[in-house]
Coordinates of C-alpha atoms in Angstrom, one line a residue:
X1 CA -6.1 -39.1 20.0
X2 CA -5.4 -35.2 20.1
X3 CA -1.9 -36.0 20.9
X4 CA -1.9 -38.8 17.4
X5 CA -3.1 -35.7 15.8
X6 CA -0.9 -33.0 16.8
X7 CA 2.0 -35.6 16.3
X8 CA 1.2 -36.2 13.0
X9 CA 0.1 -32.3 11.8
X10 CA 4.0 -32.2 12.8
X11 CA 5.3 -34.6 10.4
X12 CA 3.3 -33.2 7.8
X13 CA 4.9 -29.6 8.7
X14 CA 8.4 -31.0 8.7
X15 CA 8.1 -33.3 5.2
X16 CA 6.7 -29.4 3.6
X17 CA 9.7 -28.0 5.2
X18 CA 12.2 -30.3 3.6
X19 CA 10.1 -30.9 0.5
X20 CA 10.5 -26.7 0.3
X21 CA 14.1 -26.8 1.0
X22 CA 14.9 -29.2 -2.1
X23 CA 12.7 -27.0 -3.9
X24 CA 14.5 -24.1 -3.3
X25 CA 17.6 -25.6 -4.2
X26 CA 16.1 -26.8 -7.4
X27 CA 15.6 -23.4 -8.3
X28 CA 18.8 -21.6 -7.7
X29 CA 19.7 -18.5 -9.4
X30 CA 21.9 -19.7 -12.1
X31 CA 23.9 -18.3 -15.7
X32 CA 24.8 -19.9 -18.8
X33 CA 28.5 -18.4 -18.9
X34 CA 29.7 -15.9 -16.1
X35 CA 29.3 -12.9 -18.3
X36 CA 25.4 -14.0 -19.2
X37 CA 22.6 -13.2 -17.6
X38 CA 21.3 -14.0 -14.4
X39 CA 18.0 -16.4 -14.7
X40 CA 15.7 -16.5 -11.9
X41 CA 12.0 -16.8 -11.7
X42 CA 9.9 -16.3 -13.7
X43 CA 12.8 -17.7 -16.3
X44 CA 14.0 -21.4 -15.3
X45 CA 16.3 -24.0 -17.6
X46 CA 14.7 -26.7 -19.0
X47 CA 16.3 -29.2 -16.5
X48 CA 14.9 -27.3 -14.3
X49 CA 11.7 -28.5 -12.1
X50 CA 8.4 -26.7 -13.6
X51 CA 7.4 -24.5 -10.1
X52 CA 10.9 -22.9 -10.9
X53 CA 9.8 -20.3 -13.8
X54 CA 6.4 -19.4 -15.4
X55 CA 4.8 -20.8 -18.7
X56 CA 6.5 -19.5 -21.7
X57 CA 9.8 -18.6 -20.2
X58 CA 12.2 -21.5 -20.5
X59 CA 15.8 -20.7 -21.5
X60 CA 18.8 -23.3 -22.6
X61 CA 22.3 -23.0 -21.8
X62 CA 24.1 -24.1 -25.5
X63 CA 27.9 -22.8 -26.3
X64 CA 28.1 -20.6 -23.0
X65 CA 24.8 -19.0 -24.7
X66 CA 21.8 -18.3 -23.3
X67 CA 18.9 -19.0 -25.7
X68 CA 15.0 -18.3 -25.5
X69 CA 13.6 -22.0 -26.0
X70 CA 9.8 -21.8 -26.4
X71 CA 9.5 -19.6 -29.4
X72 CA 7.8 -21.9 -32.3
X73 CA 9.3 -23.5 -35.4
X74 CA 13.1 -23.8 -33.6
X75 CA 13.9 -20.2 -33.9
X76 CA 17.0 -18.9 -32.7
X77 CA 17.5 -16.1 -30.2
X78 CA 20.1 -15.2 -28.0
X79 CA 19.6 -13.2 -24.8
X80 CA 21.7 -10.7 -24.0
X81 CA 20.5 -9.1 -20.7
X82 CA 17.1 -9.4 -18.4
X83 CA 16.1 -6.3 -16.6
X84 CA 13.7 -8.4 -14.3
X85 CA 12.8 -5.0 -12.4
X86 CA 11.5 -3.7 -15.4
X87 CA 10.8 -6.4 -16.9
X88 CA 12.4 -6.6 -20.2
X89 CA 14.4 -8.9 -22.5
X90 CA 16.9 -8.1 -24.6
X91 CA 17.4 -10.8 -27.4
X92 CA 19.7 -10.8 -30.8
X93 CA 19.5 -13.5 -33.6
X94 CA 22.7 -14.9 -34.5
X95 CA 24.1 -13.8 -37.4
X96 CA 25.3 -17.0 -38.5
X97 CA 21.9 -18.0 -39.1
X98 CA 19.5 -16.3 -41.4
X99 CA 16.9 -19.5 -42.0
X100 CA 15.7 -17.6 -38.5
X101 CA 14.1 -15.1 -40.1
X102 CA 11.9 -17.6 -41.6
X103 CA 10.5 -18.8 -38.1
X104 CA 10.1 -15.6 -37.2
X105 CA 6.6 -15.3 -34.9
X106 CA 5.6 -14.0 -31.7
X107 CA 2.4 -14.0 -31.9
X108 CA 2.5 -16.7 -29.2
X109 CA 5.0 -15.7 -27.1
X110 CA 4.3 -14.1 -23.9
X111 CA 6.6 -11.3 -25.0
X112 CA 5.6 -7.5 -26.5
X113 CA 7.9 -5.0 -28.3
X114 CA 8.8 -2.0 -26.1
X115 CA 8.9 -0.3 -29.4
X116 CA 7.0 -1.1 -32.7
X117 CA 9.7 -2.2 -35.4
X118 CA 10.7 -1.1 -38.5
X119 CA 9.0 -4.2 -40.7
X120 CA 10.5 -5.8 -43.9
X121 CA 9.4 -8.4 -46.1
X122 CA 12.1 -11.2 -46.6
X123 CA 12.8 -12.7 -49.7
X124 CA 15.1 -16.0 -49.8
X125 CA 18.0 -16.5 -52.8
X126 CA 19.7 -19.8 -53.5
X127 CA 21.1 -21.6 -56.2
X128 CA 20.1 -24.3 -58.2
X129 CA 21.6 -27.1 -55.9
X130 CA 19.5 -25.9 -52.9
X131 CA 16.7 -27.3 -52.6
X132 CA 12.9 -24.8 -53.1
X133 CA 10.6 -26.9 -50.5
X134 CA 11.8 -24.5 -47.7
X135 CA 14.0 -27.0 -46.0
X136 CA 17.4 -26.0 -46.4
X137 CA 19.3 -28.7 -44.0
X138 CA 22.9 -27.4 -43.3
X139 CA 23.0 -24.5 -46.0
X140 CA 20.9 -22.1 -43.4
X141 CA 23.6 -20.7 -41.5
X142 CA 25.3 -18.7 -43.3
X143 CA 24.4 -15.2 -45.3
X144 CA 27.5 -15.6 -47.9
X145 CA 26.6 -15.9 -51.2
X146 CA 29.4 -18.1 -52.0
X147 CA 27.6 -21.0 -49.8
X148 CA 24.6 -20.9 -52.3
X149 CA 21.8 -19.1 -49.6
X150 CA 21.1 -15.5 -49.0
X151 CA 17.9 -13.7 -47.1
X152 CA 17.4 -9.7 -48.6
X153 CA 14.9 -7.2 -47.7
X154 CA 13.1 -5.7 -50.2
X155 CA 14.8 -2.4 -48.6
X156 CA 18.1 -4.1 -49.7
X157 CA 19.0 -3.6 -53.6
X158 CA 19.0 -7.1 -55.1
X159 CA 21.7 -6.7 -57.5
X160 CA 23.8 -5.1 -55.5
X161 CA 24.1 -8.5 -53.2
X162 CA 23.5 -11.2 -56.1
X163 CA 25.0 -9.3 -58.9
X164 CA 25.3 -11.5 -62.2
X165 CA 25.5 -14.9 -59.9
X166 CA 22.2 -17.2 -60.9
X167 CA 20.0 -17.0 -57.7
X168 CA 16.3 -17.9 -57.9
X169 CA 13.8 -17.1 -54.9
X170 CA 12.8 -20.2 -53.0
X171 CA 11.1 -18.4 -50.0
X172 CA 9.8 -15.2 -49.1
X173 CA 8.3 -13.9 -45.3
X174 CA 6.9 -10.5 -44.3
X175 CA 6.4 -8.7 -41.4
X176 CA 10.1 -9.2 -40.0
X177 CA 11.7 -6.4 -37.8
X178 CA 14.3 -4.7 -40.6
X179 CA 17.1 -4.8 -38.1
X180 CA 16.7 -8.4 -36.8
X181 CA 20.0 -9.3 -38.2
X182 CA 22.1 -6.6 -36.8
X183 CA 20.7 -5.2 -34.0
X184 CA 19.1 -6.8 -30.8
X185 CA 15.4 -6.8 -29.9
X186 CA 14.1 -5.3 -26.8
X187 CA 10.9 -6.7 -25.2
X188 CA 8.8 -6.8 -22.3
X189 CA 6.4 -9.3 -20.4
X190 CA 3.2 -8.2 -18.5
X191 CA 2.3 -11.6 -16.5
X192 CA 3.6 -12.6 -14.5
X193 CA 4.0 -8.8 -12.5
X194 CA 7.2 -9.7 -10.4
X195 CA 9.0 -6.1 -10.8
X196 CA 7.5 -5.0 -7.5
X197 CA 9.4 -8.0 -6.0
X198 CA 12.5 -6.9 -7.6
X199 CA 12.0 -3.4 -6.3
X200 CA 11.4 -4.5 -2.5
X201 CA 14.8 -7.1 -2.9
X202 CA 13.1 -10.0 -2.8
X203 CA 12.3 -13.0 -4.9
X204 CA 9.2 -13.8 -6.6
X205 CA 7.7 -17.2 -7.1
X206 CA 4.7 -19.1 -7.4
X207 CA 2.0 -18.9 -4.8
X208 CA 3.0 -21.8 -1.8
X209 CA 5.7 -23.3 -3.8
X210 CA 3.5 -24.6 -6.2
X211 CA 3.0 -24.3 -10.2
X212 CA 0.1 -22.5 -10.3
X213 CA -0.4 -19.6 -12.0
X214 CA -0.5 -16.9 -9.3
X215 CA 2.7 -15.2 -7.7
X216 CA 3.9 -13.5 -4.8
X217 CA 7.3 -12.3 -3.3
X218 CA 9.4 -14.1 -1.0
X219 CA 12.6 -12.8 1.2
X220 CA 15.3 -13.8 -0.4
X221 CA 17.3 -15.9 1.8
X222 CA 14.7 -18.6 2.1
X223 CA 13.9 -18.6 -1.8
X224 CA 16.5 -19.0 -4.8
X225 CA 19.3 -16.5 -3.4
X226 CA 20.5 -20.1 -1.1
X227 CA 19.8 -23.3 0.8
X228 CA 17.3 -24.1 3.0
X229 CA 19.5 -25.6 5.2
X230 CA 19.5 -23.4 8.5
X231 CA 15.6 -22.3 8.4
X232 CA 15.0 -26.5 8.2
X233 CA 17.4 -27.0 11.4
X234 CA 15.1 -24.1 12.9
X235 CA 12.2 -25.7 11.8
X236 CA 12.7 -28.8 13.9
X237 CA 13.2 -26.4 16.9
X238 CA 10.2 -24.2 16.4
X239 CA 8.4 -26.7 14.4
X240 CA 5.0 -26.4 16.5
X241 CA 4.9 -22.8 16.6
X242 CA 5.3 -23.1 13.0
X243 CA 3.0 -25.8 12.2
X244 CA -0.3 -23.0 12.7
X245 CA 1.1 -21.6 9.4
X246 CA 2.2 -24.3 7.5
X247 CA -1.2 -26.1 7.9
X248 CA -3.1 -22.5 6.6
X249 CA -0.5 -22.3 3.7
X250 CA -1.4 -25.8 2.6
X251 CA -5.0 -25.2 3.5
X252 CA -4.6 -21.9 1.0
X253 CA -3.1 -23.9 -1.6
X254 CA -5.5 -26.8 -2.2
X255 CA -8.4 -24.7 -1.4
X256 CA -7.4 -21.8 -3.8
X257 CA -6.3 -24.0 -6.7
X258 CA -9.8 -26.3 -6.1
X259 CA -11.9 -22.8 -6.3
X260 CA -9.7 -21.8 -9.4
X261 CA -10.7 -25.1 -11.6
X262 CA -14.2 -24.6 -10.5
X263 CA -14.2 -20.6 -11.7
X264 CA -12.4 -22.1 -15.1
X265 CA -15.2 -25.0 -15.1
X266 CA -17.8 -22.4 -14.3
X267 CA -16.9 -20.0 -16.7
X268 CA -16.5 -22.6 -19.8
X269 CA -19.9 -24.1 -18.8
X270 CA -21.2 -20.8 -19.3
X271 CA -20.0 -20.0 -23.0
X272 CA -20.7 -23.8 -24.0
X273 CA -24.2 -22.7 -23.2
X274 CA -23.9 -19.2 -24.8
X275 CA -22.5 -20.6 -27.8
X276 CA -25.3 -20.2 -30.0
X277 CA -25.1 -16.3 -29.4
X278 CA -23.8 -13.6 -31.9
X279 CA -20.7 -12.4 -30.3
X280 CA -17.5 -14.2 -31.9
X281 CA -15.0 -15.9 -29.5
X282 CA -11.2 -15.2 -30.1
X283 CA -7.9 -16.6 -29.1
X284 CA -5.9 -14.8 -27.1
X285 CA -3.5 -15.0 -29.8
X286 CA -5.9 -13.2 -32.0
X287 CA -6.3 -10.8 -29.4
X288 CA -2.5 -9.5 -29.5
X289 CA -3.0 -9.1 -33.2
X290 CA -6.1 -7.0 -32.9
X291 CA -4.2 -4.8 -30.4
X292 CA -1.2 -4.7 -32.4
X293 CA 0.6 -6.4 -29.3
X294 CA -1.4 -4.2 -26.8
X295 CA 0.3 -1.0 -28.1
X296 CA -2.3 2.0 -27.6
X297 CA -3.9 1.8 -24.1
X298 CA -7.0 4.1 -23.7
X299 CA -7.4 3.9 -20.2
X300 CA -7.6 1.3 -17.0
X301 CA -10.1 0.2 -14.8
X302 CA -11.1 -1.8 -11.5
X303 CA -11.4 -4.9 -13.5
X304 CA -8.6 -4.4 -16.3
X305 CA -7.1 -2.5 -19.0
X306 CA -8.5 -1.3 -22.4
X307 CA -6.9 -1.0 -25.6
X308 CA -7.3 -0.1 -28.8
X309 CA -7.9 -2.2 -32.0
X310 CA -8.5 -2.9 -34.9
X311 CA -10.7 -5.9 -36.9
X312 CA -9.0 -7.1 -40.3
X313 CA -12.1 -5.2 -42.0
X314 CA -10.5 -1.9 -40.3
X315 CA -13.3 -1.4 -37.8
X316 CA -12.1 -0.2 -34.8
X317 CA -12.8 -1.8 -31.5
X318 CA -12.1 -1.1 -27.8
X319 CA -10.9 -4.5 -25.7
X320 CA -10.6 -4.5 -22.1
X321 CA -8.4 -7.2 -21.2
X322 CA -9.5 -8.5 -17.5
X323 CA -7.2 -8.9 -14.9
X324 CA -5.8 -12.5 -14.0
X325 CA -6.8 -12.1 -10.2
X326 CA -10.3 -10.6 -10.5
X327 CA -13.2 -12.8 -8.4
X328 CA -14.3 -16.3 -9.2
X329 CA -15.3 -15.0 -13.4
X330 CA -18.2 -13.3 -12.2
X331 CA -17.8 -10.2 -13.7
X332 CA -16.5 -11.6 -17.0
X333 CA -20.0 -13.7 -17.1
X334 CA -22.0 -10.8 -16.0
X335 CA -20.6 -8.5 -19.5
X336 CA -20.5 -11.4 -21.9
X337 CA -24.3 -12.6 -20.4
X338 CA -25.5 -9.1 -20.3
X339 CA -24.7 -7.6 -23.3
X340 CA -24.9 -10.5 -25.8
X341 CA -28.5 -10.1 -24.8
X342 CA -28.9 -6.2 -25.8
X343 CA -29.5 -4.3 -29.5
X344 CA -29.8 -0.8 -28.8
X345 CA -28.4 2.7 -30.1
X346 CA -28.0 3.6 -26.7
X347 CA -25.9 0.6 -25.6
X348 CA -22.8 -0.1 -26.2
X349 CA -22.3 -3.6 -28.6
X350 CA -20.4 -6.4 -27.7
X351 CA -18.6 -7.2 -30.4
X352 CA -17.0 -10.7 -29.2
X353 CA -14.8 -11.7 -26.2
X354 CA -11.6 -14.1 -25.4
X355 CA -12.1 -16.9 -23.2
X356 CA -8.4 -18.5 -23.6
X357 CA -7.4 -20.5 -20.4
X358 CA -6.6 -18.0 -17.4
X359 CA -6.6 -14.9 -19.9
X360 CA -10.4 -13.6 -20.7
X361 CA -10.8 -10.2 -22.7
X362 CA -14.0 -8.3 -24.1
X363 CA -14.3 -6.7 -27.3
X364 CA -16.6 -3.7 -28.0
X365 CA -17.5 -1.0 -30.7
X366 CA -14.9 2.0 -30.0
X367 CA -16.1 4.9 -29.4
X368 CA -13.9 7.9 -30.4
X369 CA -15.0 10.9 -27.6
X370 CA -14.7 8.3 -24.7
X371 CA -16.4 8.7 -21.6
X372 CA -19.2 11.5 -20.3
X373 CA -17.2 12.9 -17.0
X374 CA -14.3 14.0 -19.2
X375 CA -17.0 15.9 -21.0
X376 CA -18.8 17.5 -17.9
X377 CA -15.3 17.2 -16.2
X378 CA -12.6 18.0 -18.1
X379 CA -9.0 17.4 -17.0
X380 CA -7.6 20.5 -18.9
X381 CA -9.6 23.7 -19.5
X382 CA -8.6 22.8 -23.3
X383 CA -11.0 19.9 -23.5
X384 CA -13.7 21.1 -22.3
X385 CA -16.1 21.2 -25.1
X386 CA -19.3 23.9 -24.8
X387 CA -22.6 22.0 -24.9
X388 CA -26.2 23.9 -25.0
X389 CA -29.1 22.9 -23.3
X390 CA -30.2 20.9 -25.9
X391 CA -27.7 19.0 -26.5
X392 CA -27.5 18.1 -22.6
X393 CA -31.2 17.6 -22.7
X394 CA -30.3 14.7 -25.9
X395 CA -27.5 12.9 -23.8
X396 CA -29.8 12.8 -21.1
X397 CA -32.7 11.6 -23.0
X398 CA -30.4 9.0 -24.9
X399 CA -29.2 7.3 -21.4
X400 CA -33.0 7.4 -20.2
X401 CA -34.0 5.6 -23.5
X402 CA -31.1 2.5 -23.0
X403 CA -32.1 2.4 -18.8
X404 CA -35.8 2.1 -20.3
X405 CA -34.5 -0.9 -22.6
X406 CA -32.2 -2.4 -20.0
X407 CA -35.8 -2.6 -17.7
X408 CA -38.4 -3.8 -19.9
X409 CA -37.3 -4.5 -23.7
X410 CA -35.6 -7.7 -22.9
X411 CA -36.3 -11.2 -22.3
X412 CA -35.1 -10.7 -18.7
X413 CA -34.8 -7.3 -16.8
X414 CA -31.1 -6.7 -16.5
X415 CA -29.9 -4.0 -13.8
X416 CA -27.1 -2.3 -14.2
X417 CA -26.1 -1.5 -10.6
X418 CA -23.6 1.0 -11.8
X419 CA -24.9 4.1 -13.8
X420 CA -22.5 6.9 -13.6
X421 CA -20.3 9.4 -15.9
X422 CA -17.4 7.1 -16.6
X423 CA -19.7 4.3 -17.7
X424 CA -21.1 6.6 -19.9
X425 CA -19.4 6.6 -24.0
X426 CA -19.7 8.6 -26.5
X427 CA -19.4 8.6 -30.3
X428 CA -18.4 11.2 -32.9
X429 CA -22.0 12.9 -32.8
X430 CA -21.8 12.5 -28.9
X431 CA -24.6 10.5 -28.8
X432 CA -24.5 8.0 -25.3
X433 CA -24.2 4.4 -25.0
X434 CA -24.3 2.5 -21.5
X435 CA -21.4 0.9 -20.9
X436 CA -19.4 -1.6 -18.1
X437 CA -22.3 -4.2 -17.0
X438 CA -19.7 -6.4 -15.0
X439 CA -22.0 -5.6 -12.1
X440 CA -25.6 -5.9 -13.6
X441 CA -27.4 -8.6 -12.7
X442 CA -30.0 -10.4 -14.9
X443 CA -33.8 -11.5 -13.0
X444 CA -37.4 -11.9 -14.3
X445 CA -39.7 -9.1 -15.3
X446 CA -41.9 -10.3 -13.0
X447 CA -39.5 -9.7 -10.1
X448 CA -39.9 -5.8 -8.4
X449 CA -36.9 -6.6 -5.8
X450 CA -33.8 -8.2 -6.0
X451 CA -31.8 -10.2 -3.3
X452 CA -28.4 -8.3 -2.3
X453 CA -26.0 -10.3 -0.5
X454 CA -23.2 -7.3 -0.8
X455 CA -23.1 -3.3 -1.6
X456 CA -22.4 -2.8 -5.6
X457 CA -21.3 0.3 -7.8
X458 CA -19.5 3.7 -6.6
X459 CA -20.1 5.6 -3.8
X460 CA -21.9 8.8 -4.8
X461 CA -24.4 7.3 -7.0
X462 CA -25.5 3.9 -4.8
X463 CA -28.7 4.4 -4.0
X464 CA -29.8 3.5 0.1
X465 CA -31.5 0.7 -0.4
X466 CA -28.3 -1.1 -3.0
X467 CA -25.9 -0.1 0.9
X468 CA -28.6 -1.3 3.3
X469 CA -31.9 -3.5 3.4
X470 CA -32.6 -1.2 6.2
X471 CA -34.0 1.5 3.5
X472 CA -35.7 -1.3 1.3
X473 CA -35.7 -3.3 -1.2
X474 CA -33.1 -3.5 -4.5
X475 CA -34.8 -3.0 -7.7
X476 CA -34.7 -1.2 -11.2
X477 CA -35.6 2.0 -9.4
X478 CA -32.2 2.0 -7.9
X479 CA -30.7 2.5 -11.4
X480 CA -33.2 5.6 -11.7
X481 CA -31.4 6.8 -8.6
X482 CA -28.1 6.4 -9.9
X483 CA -29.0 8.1 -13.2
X484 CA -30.8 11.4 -11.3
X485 CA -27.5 11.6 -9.8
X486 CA -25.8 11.5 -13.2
X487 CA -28.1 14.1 -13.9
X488 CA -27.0 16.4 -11.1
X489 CA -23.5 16.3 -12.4
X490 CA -24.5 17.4 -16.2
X491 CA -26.6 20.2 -14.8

């Protein structure tokens, strides 16, 4: 029976190695023209198997040109060059075709600007025998007036380009880059992260050859750089000392993607439930616009970076988009379940969050003077702002007031877990506001002790009993400790 079983662990090893092999071959580094760019993960062609390149970045050979082909509404861009070590794009819309400027969006593109364009609005020209219902058929390509169609910016002096000819508008679009005609556009990607790979000479790819979502590097001459052909001959050699790590890679895969759906499930179950709650849920697509495509970054955490933004009613707001990797949605549960719970000065408000598939993002009130330890510590003798006794006594008593509230004046006891100067904001009158509950855990107000199952918050301000049961019991008081260490540091 051991020997059925060993004999048939071995088939299974040997099908993954040649299943692998055509896999890799599948995904061979290829180019539209020999003077295009190279495409590799995470860009495939759309003939190409699905595990060959990452949502979002399929490309089309057509005329020797490479072409971008998931952007919406059929538009039309060229790619000049990928710098897959840095992680950019270079694109340029054809000349040839200015109806592109009319399906102009990337809002849901997995591309960002490197640098913020110059915007125009767009106003379209034609005459009588074109049609006004924005379909224009064959008469799109072309930006001669003599063909009847022609796209100006309203930088561009209409009667310089339509003179006494009898145009009338039939379209108009804003918010184009000025220079989309004539210059190319240079953009960037931040999932997947595969310049590290690039860096190290080797290939990225999906996680054990599969399509899901999560990447690593691979040496290059068993990925897209060749054939599998040699490591599969090897592979019936040394099959069963390889079989030990073909089993744990399969093992990995079906076990990782099964706990993945489950955090997914887990974590939609959870804002079905929270639905009826104030904070408002956004797209990820809205999220890019609130950020202006993630273009001021105010700092970066454990769990994620923050940016700056800004609500259509010119309120600004903080939003810390999480990291793709982090936990099992714990910590994402643990802010949105947390806060939506709290109404205090002294707290920081959640204004709403972004559940969108693999992508999750809080949004808070923005605080302009950041965090307490660049006021107590500042990084530059210039920051350092001079604070009397009083007003350290106020920022003190503020922080004491929210821990008070965070204790006893809601439904449920909520403890933070992690009280220390970073997690501490400020506004413009440098009044404090707790921040950063992706560690708090919610339990009854009847409770005096928590359960721990594993050490939480920073070193320095962890009280002994949050380390080891061996000093006692978790409870609200180990906040207090955290927060007389705070104190310590303002003093």
């Amino acid at each position: 029976m051991a020997l059925f079983l060993i004999l048939h662990l071995f088939l299974i090893a040997m099908v993954s190695f040649a299943m692998f092999g055509e896999g890799a071959n599948d995904c061979k580094e290829s180019r539209c023209n020999s003077d295009g760019p190279s495409i590799r993960f995470p860009f495939r062609l759309q003939h190409q198997p699905q595990h060959c390149g990452y949502p979002g970045f399929e490309l089309s050979c057509t005329n020797n040109k490479t072409i971008l082909s998931t952007l919406p509404n059929s538009l039309i861009l060229i790619v000049e060059d990928i710098d897959y070590a840095s992680q950019e794009i270079t694109l340029y819309c054809p000349t040839s075709c200015i109806v592109n400027l009319l399906y102009f969006n990337f809002s849901a593109s997995p591309f960002l600007f490197n640098d913020e364009p110059l915007l125009c609005n767009f106003s379209f020209f034609s005459r009588s025998s074109i049609s006004s219902n924005g379909d224009f058929g064959s008469h799109g390509c072309s930006i001669t007036p003599e063909i009847g169609l022609i796209a100006l910016s309203n930088l561009e002096p209409l009667e310089y380009y339509l003179g006494s000819s009898h145009y009338k508008k039939i379209a108009e679009i804003s918010s184009v880059p000025c220079d989309l005609r004539y210059y190319p556009l240079r953009m960037s990607w931040l999932n997947p992260k595969c310049g590290d790979s690039e860096g190290l000479g080797m290939d990225c790819g999906f996680k054990n050859y599969s399509n899901q979502l999560g990447t690593k590097c691979f040496d290059r001459p068993s990925t897209t750089k060749g054939g599998f052909t040699e490591p599969l001959i090897a592979g019936g050699v040394l099959g069963f000392l390889l079989l030990g790590i073909i089993m744990l890679a399969l093992h990995e895969f079906y076990s990782s993607s099964k706990i993945e759906r489950e955090n997914q499930a887990r974590v939609e179950k959870f804002l079905e439930d929270y639905r009826a709650l104030r904070p408002t849920r956004y797209t990820y697509a809205e999220i890019k616009k609130i950020t202006n495509m993630f273009h001021e970054r105010l700092g970066e955490g454990a769990y994620g970076v923050v940016y700056k933004g800004t609500l259509s009613n010119e309120i600004h707001v903080a939003v810390k988009v999480l990291n793709d990797s982090i936990g099992n949605g714990e910590e994402f549960i643990n802010e949105v379940a947390a806060m939506g719970k709290i109404h205090h000065f002294n707290v920081i408000r959640l204004v709403g969050y972004c559940a969108d598939g693999f992508r999750n993002a809080l949004v808070y009130e923005y605080l302009p003077n950041q965090s307490l330890d660049k006021l107590i510590f500042p990084a530059r003798s210039k920051d350092h702002i001079n604070l009397n006794w009083k007003k350290l006594h106020d920022i003190a008593m503020g922080i004491a007031k929210g821990l008070e509230y965070l204790h006893q004046g809601c439904d449920q006891q909520i403890l933070h877990f992690d009280i220390k100067p970073q997690n501490i904001l400020l506004d413009h009158n440098l009044n404090p506001k707790i921040s950063d509950f992706g560690l708090a855990k919610l339990c009854s107000k009847e409770k005096s002790v928590v359960t721990m199952t594993e050490a939480r918050g920073t070193m320095g301000y962890i009280a002994p009993e949050v380390l080891s049961s061996n000093f006692g019991k978790a409870s609200h008081k180990s906040d207090v400790y955290s927060f007389g260490m705070l104190l310590l540091e303002m003093v």
